[in-house]
Amino acid sequence: MSDFPSLLGGLFGAPEVDAVFTDTARLQAMLDVEAALARAQVRCAVIPPAALGAIEAAGRADLYAVPALGQATLLAGNPAIPLVKALTAQVRHTDADAARWVHWGATSQDIIDTGAVLQLREAVGLVQERLHVLCTALAVLADAERDTGLPGRTLLQQAVPVTFGLKAAGWLDALHRSQRRLQALYADTLVLQFGGAAGTLASLQARGLDVAQALGDELQLPVPALPWHTARDRVAELGSAFALLTGTLGKIATDIVLLMQSEVAEAFEPAGEGRGGSSAMPHKRNPVGCVAAIAAATRVPGLLSTLFVAMPQPHERAAGQWHAEWETVPEIVRLCAGSLAQVTVVVQGLQLDRARMRDHLDSHGGLLYAEAVAVTLAETLGKAAAHALVEQAARQALAQSRHLREVLQELPDVSAQLSSTQLAALFAPDSWRGMADTWINRVLAQR
């Protein structure tokens, strides 16, 4: 990607994560691997100590012209080949003897993959920090709104009462799982790639494992059991972790978009100058942050599929499948980070119309409490009979535009079991919260 922000970058990205994946950052990560390799080989007495200074001094991305390397990549097929040539030339300019030890024993994929792991490790850390901020905001919201009732909705229809605190706790619980997935990446996914031409490190002979261990130490990366040039489950796993987080953020955004509908109007994104307006309709308050998050959740699964399609790579080096990962993985991470930034702003500034939520609990003549009545009557009438009785009463209430409680009071089978006081209690907003508080407490206890 370009080192400069794009027209849409602010909508679908996050500046600090975007910066991790610029062309310059990619070059610097590869150069960092080359410098660390030289240090590791000096430690293992594979290359002379005198070569190290010149190699390290040449390991600055600003010494190299990205356009020229890009043009050379077009011919070479990967960016490491021209970069190693340019690095060798830069070292030779300072120390001709040191130049012969550049990239010693490594292959292009070692440098590209391990450089990518360095970039991804930084990006994972940034996303973890920002995800913690969102989780903290949702924990506050879940606790504060545990008594705020609103209609639960199934198949987009009003179902039974829930609380907004429970809804927020559900979002938070899913994000907790993403936190654990991201943390798990450090142990077995964000690992060193160092195998030489075909994974044997034969060029280093008996010193191969020693150099690999020293290189892992230098870069603070775990050393896997063996090189993983064409075993790409790690890449798919990392992409999946970010895709799952992006999907969860999209679910949060979808809920809020639906709550913002004019006919619902129970929750709103934060307002601000220039935020959510329309070029044609002055009255509009559009859910721009949520829309961006939903767009990311729509795009990422297609990108993730590329990583899974690329998994069956042939023999010891891929013929196109590996190459398909290079832009795909950063794009998944960038879209996820952008969605996270958008949803965090929305949640931190979320505005609730609690009065409208309460009104909606009774807006359909008490039909949301039909299940509560049916379950109570089932204790004496049996489940099937109670369900049929309340279902018939609900249809009558709708047909006559009456409150369900009034219709039920007139039914002998109901009045024989429930007094008017008992029946009225079943239609109280707080009467049918079930385990909502318990679930909220369990989620908050995971923090």
Short mmCIF file of C-alpha atoms in Angstrom, two decimals:
data_model
loop_
_atom_site.label_atom_id
_atom_site.label_comp_id
_atom_site.label_asym_id
_atom_site.label_seq_id
_atom_site.Cartn_x
_atom_site.Cartn_y
_atom_site.Cartn_z
CA MET A 1 0.00 0.00 0.00
CA SER A 2 1.02 3.61 -0.37
CA ASP A 3 2.76 5.50 2.41
CA PHE A 4 0.13 8.23 2.02
CA PRO A 5 -3.42 8.17 3.36
CA SER A 6 -6.07 7.42 0.78
CA LEU A 7 -9.39 9.15 0.26
CA LEU A 8 -11.19 6.30 2.05
CA GLY A 9 -8.43 5.44 4.51
CA GLY A 10 -9.96 7.39 7.37
CA LEU A 11 -13.29 5.62 6.92
CA PHE A 12 -12.02 2.06 6.68
CA GLY A 13 -8.67 2.14 8.46
CA ALA A 14 -6.93 3.21 11.64
CA PRO A 15 -3.88 5.46 11.17
CA GLU A 16 -1.63 3.73 13.68
CA VAL A 17 -2.31 0.28 12.20
CA ASP A 18 -2.23 1.54 8.62
CA ALA A 19 1.28 2.83 9.36
CA VAL A 20 2.41 -0.71 10.22
CA PHE A 21 1.67 -1.84 6.67
CA THR A 22 3.08 0.93 4.50
CA ASP A 23 5.67 0.04 1.88
CA THR A 24 8.33 1.67 4.02
CA ALA A 25 7.26 -0.37 7.06
CA ARG A 26 7.37 -3.57 5.01
CA LEU A 27 10.90 -2.77 3.83
CA GLN A 28 12.02 -1.88 7.33
CA ALA A 29 10.66 -5.13 8.73
CA MET A 30 12.59 -7.15 6.15
CA LEU A 31 15.73 -5.12 6.81
CA ASP A 32 15.28 -5.72 10.54
CA VAL A 33 15.26 -9.46 9.85
CA GLU A 34 18.45 -9.18 7.78
CA ALA A 35 20.20 -7.23 10.53
CA ALA A 36 19.00 -9.68 13.19
CA LEU A 37 20.21 -12.58 11.03
CA ALA A 38 23.67 -11.03 10.87
CA ARG A 39 23.72 -10.58 14.65
CA ALA A 40 22.59 -14.15 15.19
CA GLN A 41 25.27 -15.49 12.88
CA VAL A 42 27.97 -13.47 14.59
CA ARG A 43 26.78 -14.96 17.91
CA CYS A 44 27.06 -18.42 16.39
CA ALA A 45 30.47 -17.71 14.79
CA VAL A 46 29.03 -18.25 11.31
CA ILE A 47 30.04 -14.85 9.93
CA PRO A 48 32.89 -12.59 11.12
CA PRO A 49 32.03 -9.94 13.74
CA ALA A 50 33.67 -7.31 11.55
CA ALA A 51 30.83 -7.67 9.02
CA LEU A 52 28.08 -6.76 11.46
CA GLY A 53 28.49 -3.00 11.67
CA ALA A 54 28.15 -2.38 7.94
CA ILE A 55 25.14 -4.69 7.62
CA GLU A 56 23.34 -3.04 10.53
CA ALA A 57 24.13 0.46 9.26
CA ALA A 58 22.60 -0.41 5.90
CA GLY A 59 19.40 -1.65 7.51
CA ARG A 60 17.44 1.61 7.24
CA ALA A 61 14.49 1.77 4.89
CA ASP A 62 15.13 5.43 4.09
CA LEU A 63 18.31 4.40 2.24
CA TYR A 64 16.28 2.67 -0.46
CA ALA A 65 13.93 3.97 -3.15
CA VAL A 66 10.56 2.27 -2.96
CA PRO A 67 9.64 2.98 -6.62
CA ALA A 68 12.88 1.42 -7.86
CA LEU A 69 12.41 -1.63 -5.64
CA GLY A 70 8.82 -1.89 -6.82
CA GLN A 71 9.90 -1.90 -10.44
CA ALA A 72 12.49 -4.55 -9.70
CA THR A 73 9.91 -6.62 -7.82
CA LEU A 74 7.84 -6.70 -11.00
CA LEU A 75 10.68 -8.60 -12.66
CA ALA A 76 11.93 -10.61 -9.68
CA GLY A 77 8.55 -11.85 -8.47
CA ASN A 78 9.04 -10.90 -4.83
CA PRO A 79 10.39 -7.82 -3.03
CA ALA A 80 13.11 -9.61 -1.08
CA ILE A 81 15.23 -10.38 -4.13
CA PRO A 82 15.78 -6.75 -5.19
CA LEU A 83 15.98 -5.64 -1.58
CA VAL A 84 18.80 -8.09 -0.83
CA LYS A 85 20.63 -6.88 -3.94
CA ALA A 86 20.19 -3.26 -2.87
CA LEU A 87 21.21 -4.07 0.70
CA THR A 88 24.31 -5.90 -0.51
CA ALA A 89 25.26 -2.95 -2.68
CA GLN A 90 24.74 -0.55 0.22
CA VAL A 91 26.94 -2.68 2.50
CA ARG A 92 29.58 -3.02 -0.23
CA HIS A 93 29.72 0.74 -0.48
CA THR A 94 30.88 0.79 3.14
CA ASP A 95 32.68 -2.54 3.51
CA ALA A 96 33.30 -4.82 0.54
CA ASP A 97 34.23 -7.78 2.75
CA ALA A 98 31.05 -7.46 4.79
CA ALA A 99 28.87 -7.51 1.67
CA ARG A 100 29.55 -11.20 1.05
CA TRP A 101 27.85 -12.09 4.36
CA VAL A 102 24.53 -10.35 3.65
CA HIS A 103 21.52 -12.74 3.67
CA TRP A 104 23.81 -15.66 4.49
CA GLY A 105 21.97 -18.99 4.48
CA ALA A 106 18.52 -17.43 4.11
CA THR A 107 15.96 -17.48 1.33
CA SER A 108 13.59 -14.76 0.17
CA GLN A 109 10.59 -16.33 1.89
CA ASP A 110 12.41 -16.36 5.23
CA ILE A 111 12.85 -12.62 5.02
CA ILE A 112 9.37 -11.85 3.69
CA ASP A 113 7.51 -14.11 6.10
CA THR A 114 9.47 -13.18 9.20
CA GLY A 115 9.27 -9.51 8.26
CA ALA A 116 5.51 -9.91 7.91
CA VAL A 117 5.37 -11.60 11.33
CA LEU A 118 7.15 -8.58 12.85
CA GLN A 119 4.60 -6.25 11.27
CA LEU A 120 1.70 -8.43 12.36
CA ARG A 121 2.99 -8.69 15.91
CA GLU A 122 3.02 -4.92 16.14
CA ALA A 123 -0.46 -4.71 14.64
CA VAL A 124 -1.83 -7.35 17.02
CA GLY A 125 -0.49 -5.37 19.97
CA LEU A 126 -2.11 -2.17 18.74
CA VAL A 127 -5.45 -3.89 18.14
CA GLN A 128 -5.30 -5.51 21.58
CA GLU A 129 -4.81 -2.12 23.22
CA ARG A 130 -7.76 -0.61 21.38
CA LEU A 131 -9.93 -3.66 21.93
CA HIS A 132 -9.33 -3.30 25.66
CA VAL A 133 -10.63 0.27 25.45
CA LEU A 134 -13.82 -0.90 23.72
CA CYS A 135 -14.32 -3.74 26.20
CA THR A 136 -13.97 -1.31 29.09
CA ALA A 137 -16.59 0.98 27.57
CA LEU A 138 -18.97 -1.92 27.01
CA ALA A 139 -18.48 -3.17 30.57
CA VAL A 140 -19.49 0.24 31.89
CA LEU A 141 -22.48 0.30 29.53
CA ALA A 142 -23.64 -3.21 30.46
CA ASP A 143 -23.52 -2.42 34.16
CA ALA A 144 -25.12 1.02 33.87
CA GLU A 145 -28.00 -0.17 31.68
CA ARG A 146 -28.80 -3.45 33.41
CA ASP A 147 -32.21 -2.04 34.45
CA THR A 148 -33.01 -0.43 31.10
CA GLY A 149 -35.75 -2.50 29.52
CA LEU A 150 -36.51 -2.67 25.81
CA PRO A 151 -38.11 -5.15 23.44
CA GLY A 152 -36.05 -8.15 22.52
CA ARG A 153 -36.33 -8.81 18.80
CA THR A 154 -36.25 -12.12 16.94
CA LEU A 155 -36.50 -12.28 13.15
CA LEU A 156 -36.70 -8.46 13.41
CA GLN A 157 -40.03 -8.72 15.25
CA GLN A 158 -40.67 -7.78 18.87
CA ALA A 159 -40.33 -10.90 20.97
CA VAL A 160 -40.06 -10.59 24.79
CA PRO A 161 -38.56 -7.90 27.03
CA VAL A 162 -34.80 -7.79 27.53
CA THR A 163 -32.47 -5.20 29.01
CA PHE A 164 -30.02 -3.02 27.18
CA GLY A 165 -27.40 -4.04 29.71
CA LEU A 166 -27.84 -7.65 28.62
CA LYS A 167 -27.50 -6.65 24.97
CA ALA A 168 -24.24 -4.82 25.73
CA ALA A 169 -23.01 -7.78 27.80
CA GLY A 170 -23.62 -10.05 24.82
CA TRP A 171 -21.44 -7.81 22.66
CA LEU A 172 -18.79 -7.75 25.36
CA ASP A 173 -18.77 -11.51 25.82
CA ALA A 174 -18.01 -12.04 22.13
CA LEU A 175 -15.20 -9.46 22.27
CA HIS A 176 -13.71 -11.28 25.26
CA ARG A 177 -13.38 -14.34 23.05
CA SER A 178 -11.60 -12.25 20.43
CA GLN A 179 -9.23 -10.97 23.09
CA ARG A 180 -8.30 -14.55 23.92
CA ARG A 181 -7.87 -15.45 20.26
CA LEU A 182 -5.52 -12.53 19.65
CA GLN A 183 -3.46 -13.38 22.71
CA ALA A 184 -3.13 -16.99 21.57
CA LEU A 185 -1.49 -15.86 18.32
CA TYR A 186 1.78 -15.03 20.08
CA ALA A 187 2.59 -18.62 21.02
CA ASP A 188 2.12 -20.60 17.85
CA THR A 189 1.25 -18.25 15.00
CA LEU A 190 3.54 -15.23 15.26
CA VAL A 191 6.69 -17.33 14.97
CA LEU A 192 10.02 -17.28 13.16
CA GLN A 193 10.32 -18.42 9.57
CA PHE A 194 13.86 -19.55 8.77
CA GLY A 195 14.50 -22.56 6.58
CA GLY A 196 16.75 -21.58 3.72
CA ALA A 197 16.17 -22.63 0.14
CA ALA A 198 13.93 -25.66 0.77
CA GLY A 199 13.52 -25.82 4.54
CA THR A 200 16.65 -27.81 5.41
CA LEU A 201 19.02 -24.92 6.21
CA ALA A 202 21.64 -27.11 4.52
CA SER A 203 23.71 -24.03 3.66
CA LEU A 204 24.43 -23.60 7.36
CA GLN A 205 25.06 -27.31 7.84
CA ALA A 206 25.26 -28.26 11.52
CA ARG A 207 24.82 -24.67 12.68
CA GLY A 208 21.33 -24.26 11.22
CA LEU A 209 19.33 -24.79 14.41
CA ASP A 210 21.79 -22.70 16.44
CA VAL A 211 21.35 -19.79 14.06
CA ALA A 212 17.57 -20.23 14.02
CA GLN A 213 17.46 -20.14 17.83
CA ALA A 214 19.73 -17.10 17.95
CA LEU A 215 17.64 -15.35 15.29
CA GLY A 216 14.48 -16.09 17.26
CA ASP A 217 16.14 -14.60 20.33
CA GLU A 218 17.18 -11.49 18.44
CA LEU A 219 13.66 -10.92 17.13
CA GLN A 220 11.93 -12.19 20.28
CA LEU A 221 9.97 -14.70 18.23
CA PRO A 222 9.26 -18.33 19.10
CA VAL A 223 11.15 -20.85 16.97
CA PRO A 224 8.77 -23.51 15.59
CA ALA A 225 9.64 -27.19 15.33
CA LEU A 226 10.57 -26.69 11.68
CA PRO A 227 10.19 -24.09 8.90
CA TRP A 228 6.66 -23.56 7.59
CA HIS A 229 7.21 -22.29 4.05
CA THR A 230 4.19 -24.06 2.59
CA ALA A 231 2.31 -24.94 5.79
CA ARG A 232 0.02 -21.92 5.93
CA ASP A 233 -2.41 -22.82 8.69
CA ARG A 234 -0.76 -20.15 10.83
CA VAL A 235 -1.64 -17.47 8.30
CA ALA A 236 -5.21 -18.71 8.00
CA GLU A 237 -5.51 -18.83 11.79
CA LEU A 238 -4.33 -15.26 12.16
CA GLY A 239 -6.67 -14.09 9.41
CA SER A 240 -9.52 -15.97 11.08
CA ALA A 241 -8.90 -14.30 14.44
CA PHE A 242 -9.15 -10.88 12.85
CA ALA A 243 -12.12 -11.91 10.70
CA LEU A 244 -14.02 -13.13 13.75
CA LEU A 245 -13.34 -9.86 15.54
CA THR A 246 -14.44 -7.91 12.48
CA GLY A 247 -17.64 -9.94 12.31
CA THR A 248 -18.38 -9.32 15.98
CA LEU A 249 -17.85 -5.60 15.49
CA GLY A 250 -20.19 -5.80 12.51
CA LYS A 251 -22.83 -7.48 14.67
CA ILE A 252 -22.60 -4.67 17.24
CA ALA A 253 -22.87 -2.11 14.46
CA THR A 254 -25.87 -3.90 12.92
CA ASP A 255 -27.74 -3.87 16.22
CA ILE A 256 -27.12 -0.17 16.65
CA VAL A 257 -28.09 0.64 13.06
CA LEU A 258 -31.41 -1.10 13.59
CA LEU A 259 -31.97 0.69 16.89
CA MET A 260 -31.30 3.99 15.09
CA GLN A 261 -34.05 3.47 12.53
CA SER A 262 -36.54 6.33 12.60
CA GLU A 263 -39.37 3.97 13.49
CA VAL A 264 -37.36 2.54 16.42
CA ALA A 265 -35.13 5.43 17.56
CA GLU A 266 -33.99 3.77 20.78
CA ALA A 267 -30.23 4.35 20.42
CA PHE A 268 -28.06 6.74 18.42
CA GLU A 269 -24.48 7.21 17.38
CA PRO A 270 -22.85 10.29 18.90
CA ALA A 271 -23.69 13.48 17.06
CA GLY A 272 -21.14 16.04 15.92
CA GLU A 273 -20.45 18.72 13.36
CA GLY A 274 -20.30 17.09 9.94
CA ARG A 275 -21.04 13.61 11.29
CA GLY A 276 -23.79 11.54 9.73
CA GLY A 277 -25.34 14.25 7.58
CA SER A 278 -26.86 13.96 4.14
CA SER A 279 -26.01 15.93 1.01
CA ALA A 280 -29.71 16.14 0.16
CA MET A 281 -31.74 15.76 3.36
CA PRO A 282 -31.00 18.20 6.19
CA HIS A 283 -32.88 16.13 8.76
CA LYS A 284 -30.80 12.95 8.36
CA ARG A 285 -28.66 11.52 11.14
CA ASN A 286 -26.90 8.62 9.50
CA PRO A 287 -25.07 5.85 11.41
CA VAL A 288 -21.76 6.44 9.64
CA GLY A 289 -19.51 4.62 12.12
CA CYS A 290 -21.71 1.55 12.14
CA VAL A 291 -21.99 1.58 8.38
CA ALA A 292 -18.18 1.52 8.07
CA ALA A 293 -18.00 -1.40 10.51
CA ILE A 294 -20.67 -3.32 8.61
CA ALA A 295 -18.83 -2.65 5.35
CA ALA A 296 -15.65 -4.09 6.86
CA ALA A 297 -17.52 -7.16 8.11
CA THR A 298 -18.90 -7.58 4.58
CA ARG A 299 -15.49 -7.36 2.92
CA VAL A 300 -13.32 -9.40 5.27
CA PRO A 301 -14.89 -12.87 4.72
CA GLY A 302 -14.04 -12.71 1.02
CA LEU A 303 -10.46 -11.77 1.88
CA LEU A 304 -10.28 -14.56 4.45
CA SER A 305 -11.41 -17.08 1.85
CA THR A 306 -8.27 -16.20 -0.13
CA LEU A 307 -6.12 -17.40 2.77
CA PHE A 308 -7.99 -20.70 2.96
CA VAL A 309 -7.88 -21.22 -0.79
CA ALA A 310 -4.12 -20.55 -0.64
CA MET A 311 -3.47 -23.21 2.01
CA PRO A 312 -2.81 -26.23 -0.26
CA GLN A 313 0.61 -25.00 -1.39
CA PRO A 314 2.79 -27.35 -3.46
CA HIS A 315 5.89 -29.02 -2.14
CA GLU A 316 8.51 -26.72 -0.61
CA ARG A 317 7.59 -23.39 -2.24
CA ALA A 318 4.26 -22.05 -3.45
CA ALA A 319 3.54 -21.06 -7.01
CA GLY A 320 1.21 -18.12 -6.50
CA GLN A 321 -0.68 -19.14 -3.37
CA TRP A 322 1.85 -17.61 -0.96
CA HIS A 323 1.98 -14.49 -3.08
CA ALA A 324 -1.80 -14.08 -2.73
CA GLU A 325 -1.33 -13.58 1.02
CA TRP A 326 0.96 -10.54 0.78
CA GLU A 327 -1.72 -7.89 0.37
CA THR A 328 -4.62 -9.92 1.70
CA VAL A 329 -3.44 -10.32 5.29
CA PRO A 330 -2.64 -6.62 5.84
CA GLU A 331 -5.99 -5.66 4.33
CA ILE A 332 -7.86 -7.93 6.75
CA VAL A 333 -5.98 -6.48 9.71
CA ARG A 334 -6.44 -2.89 8.53
CA LEU A 335 -10.17 -3.32 7.97
CA CYS A 336 -10.52 -4.89 11.40
CA ALA A 337 -8.60 -2.07 13.06
CA GLY A 338 -10.67 0.53 11.23
CA SER A 339 -13.89 -1.15 12.28
CA LEU A 340 -12.65 -1.32 15.86
CA ALA A 341 -11.89 2.40 15.84
CA GLN A 342 -15.35 3.23 14.47
CA VAL A 343 -17.26 1.01 16.90
CA THR A 344 -15.27 2.33 19.85
CA VAL A 345 -16.26 5.91 19.04
CA VAL A 346 -19.88 4.82 18.66
CA VAL A 347 -20.03 2.89 21.93
CA GLN A 348 -18.21 5.55 23.94
CA GLY A 349 -20.67 8.19 22.74
CA LEU A 350 -23.79 6.04 22.38
CA GLN A 351 -26.99 7.92 23.18
CA LEU A 352 -30.01 6.01 24.48
CA ASP A 353 -33.65 7.03 24.51
CA ARG A 354 -34.72 5.04 27.55
CA ALA A 355 -38.22 6.50 27.60
CA ARG A 356 -38.83 5.32 24.06
CA MET A 357 -37.55 1.88 24.98
CA ARG A 358 -40.09 1.74 27.81
CA ASP A 359 -42.85 2.92 25.51
CA HIS A 360 -42.01 0.19 23.02
CA LEU A 361 -42.36 -2.45 25.70
CA ASP A 362 -46.08 -1.68 25.70
CA SER A 363 -46.47 -0.31 22.19
CA HIS A 364 -48.12 -3.45 20.81
CA GLY A 365 -50.76 -3.84 23.45
CA GLY A 366 -48.66 -5.91 25.83
CA LEU A 367 -47.96 -8.70 23.34
CA LEU A 368 -44.33 -8.89 24.51
CA TYR A 369 -45.58 -10.38 27.76
CA ALA A 370 -47.55 -13.18 26.12
CA GLU A 371 -44.86 -15.73 26.90
CA ALA A 372 -44.82 -14.72 30.57
CA VAL A 373 -48.58 -15.34 30.81
CA ALA A 374 -48.38 -18.62 28.91
CA VAL A 375 -45.60 -19.99 31.11
CA THR A 376 -47.49 -19.01 34.27
CA LEU A 377 -50.75 -20.58 33.07
CA ALA A 378 -48.89 -23.71 31.97
CA GLU A 379 -48.28 -24.60 35.60
CA THR A 380 -51.99 -25.42 35.97
CA LEU A 381 -53.37 -25.76 32.42
CA GLY A 382 -50.41 -27.52 30.83
CA LYS A 383 -48.04 -26.07 28.28
CA ALA A 384 -49.96 -26.83 25.09
CA ALA A 385 -53.31 -25.61 26.41
CA ALA A 386 -51.80 -22.46 27.92
CA HIS A 387 -49.93 -21.65 24.71
CA ALA A 388 -53.05 -22.10 22.58
CA LEU A 389 -55.14 -19.98 24.95
CA VAL A 390 -52.72 -17.05 24.97
CA GLU A 391 -52.11 -17.33 21.23
CA GLN A 392 -55.84 -17.02 20.59
CA ALA A 393 -56.07 -14.05 22.98
CA ALA A 394 -53.15 -12.34 21.22
CA ARG A 395 -54.85 -12.68 17.86
CA GLN A 396 -58.04 -11.25 19.30
CA ALA A 397 -56.17 -8.33 20.88
CA LEU A 398 -54.53 -7.50 17.54
CA ALA A 399 -57.78 -7.80 15.61
CA GLN A 400 -59.63 -5.56 18.07
CA SER A 401 -56.72 -3.17 18.75
CA ARG A 402 -57.00 -3.91 22.46
CA HIS A 403 -54.43 -4.56 25.16
CA LEU A 404 -53.67 -8.25 25.64
CA ARG A 405 -54.19 -7.95 29.40
CA GLU A 406 -57.79 -6.76 28.90
CA VAL A 407 -58.61 -9.64 26.58
CA LEU A 408 -57.09 -12.17 28.95
CA GLN A 409 -59.02 -10.80 31.92
CA GLU A 410 -62.27 -11.62 30.10
CA LEU A 411 -61.36 -15.26 29.55
CA PRO A 412 -62.78 -17.60 32.23
CA ASP A 413 -59.86 -20.03 31.91
CA VAL A 414 -57.50 -17.20 32.77
CA SER A 415 -59.51 -15.52 35.53
CA ALA A 416 -59.93 -18.90 37.20
CA GLN A 417 -56.17 -19.17 37.54
CA LEU A 418 -54.95 -15.58 37.91
CA SER A 419 -56.37 -12.63 39.78
CA SER A 420 -56.37 -9.24 38.10
CA THR A 421 -53.48 -8.25 40.35
CA GLN A 422 -51.48 -11.34 39.43
CA LEU A 423 -52.20 -10.82 35.77
CA ALA A 424 -51.18 -7.16 35.90
CA ALA A 425 -47.89 -8.14 37.57
CA LEU A 426 -47.03 -10.31 34.59
CA PHE A 427 -47.21 -7.23 32.37
CA ALA A 428 -44.79 -5.18 34.49
CA PRO A 429 -41.53 -4.43 32.63
CA ASP A 430 -39.39 -5.84 35.44
CA SER A 431 -41.38 -9.04 35.79
CA TRP A 432 -39.78 -10.96 32.96
CA ARG A 433 -36.06 -10.22 33.15
CA GLY A 434 -35.14 -13.80 33.84
CA MET A 435 -31.40 -14.36 34.23
CA ALA A 436 -30.39 -11.04 32.67
CA ASP A 437 -28.61 -9.75 35.77
CA THR A 438 -26.89 -13.06 36.31
CA TRP A 439 -25.62 -13.19 32.74
CA ILE A 440 -24.35 -9.62 32.94
CA ASN A 441 -22.51 -10.36 36.18
CA ARG A 442 -20.91 -13.46 34.69
CA VAL A 443 -19.63 -11.52 31.69
CA LEU A 444 -18.33 -8.66 33.82
CA ALA A 445 -16.53 -11.16 36.04
CA GLN A 446 -14.39 -12.18 33.06
CA ARG A 447 -12.64 -8.80 32.95
#
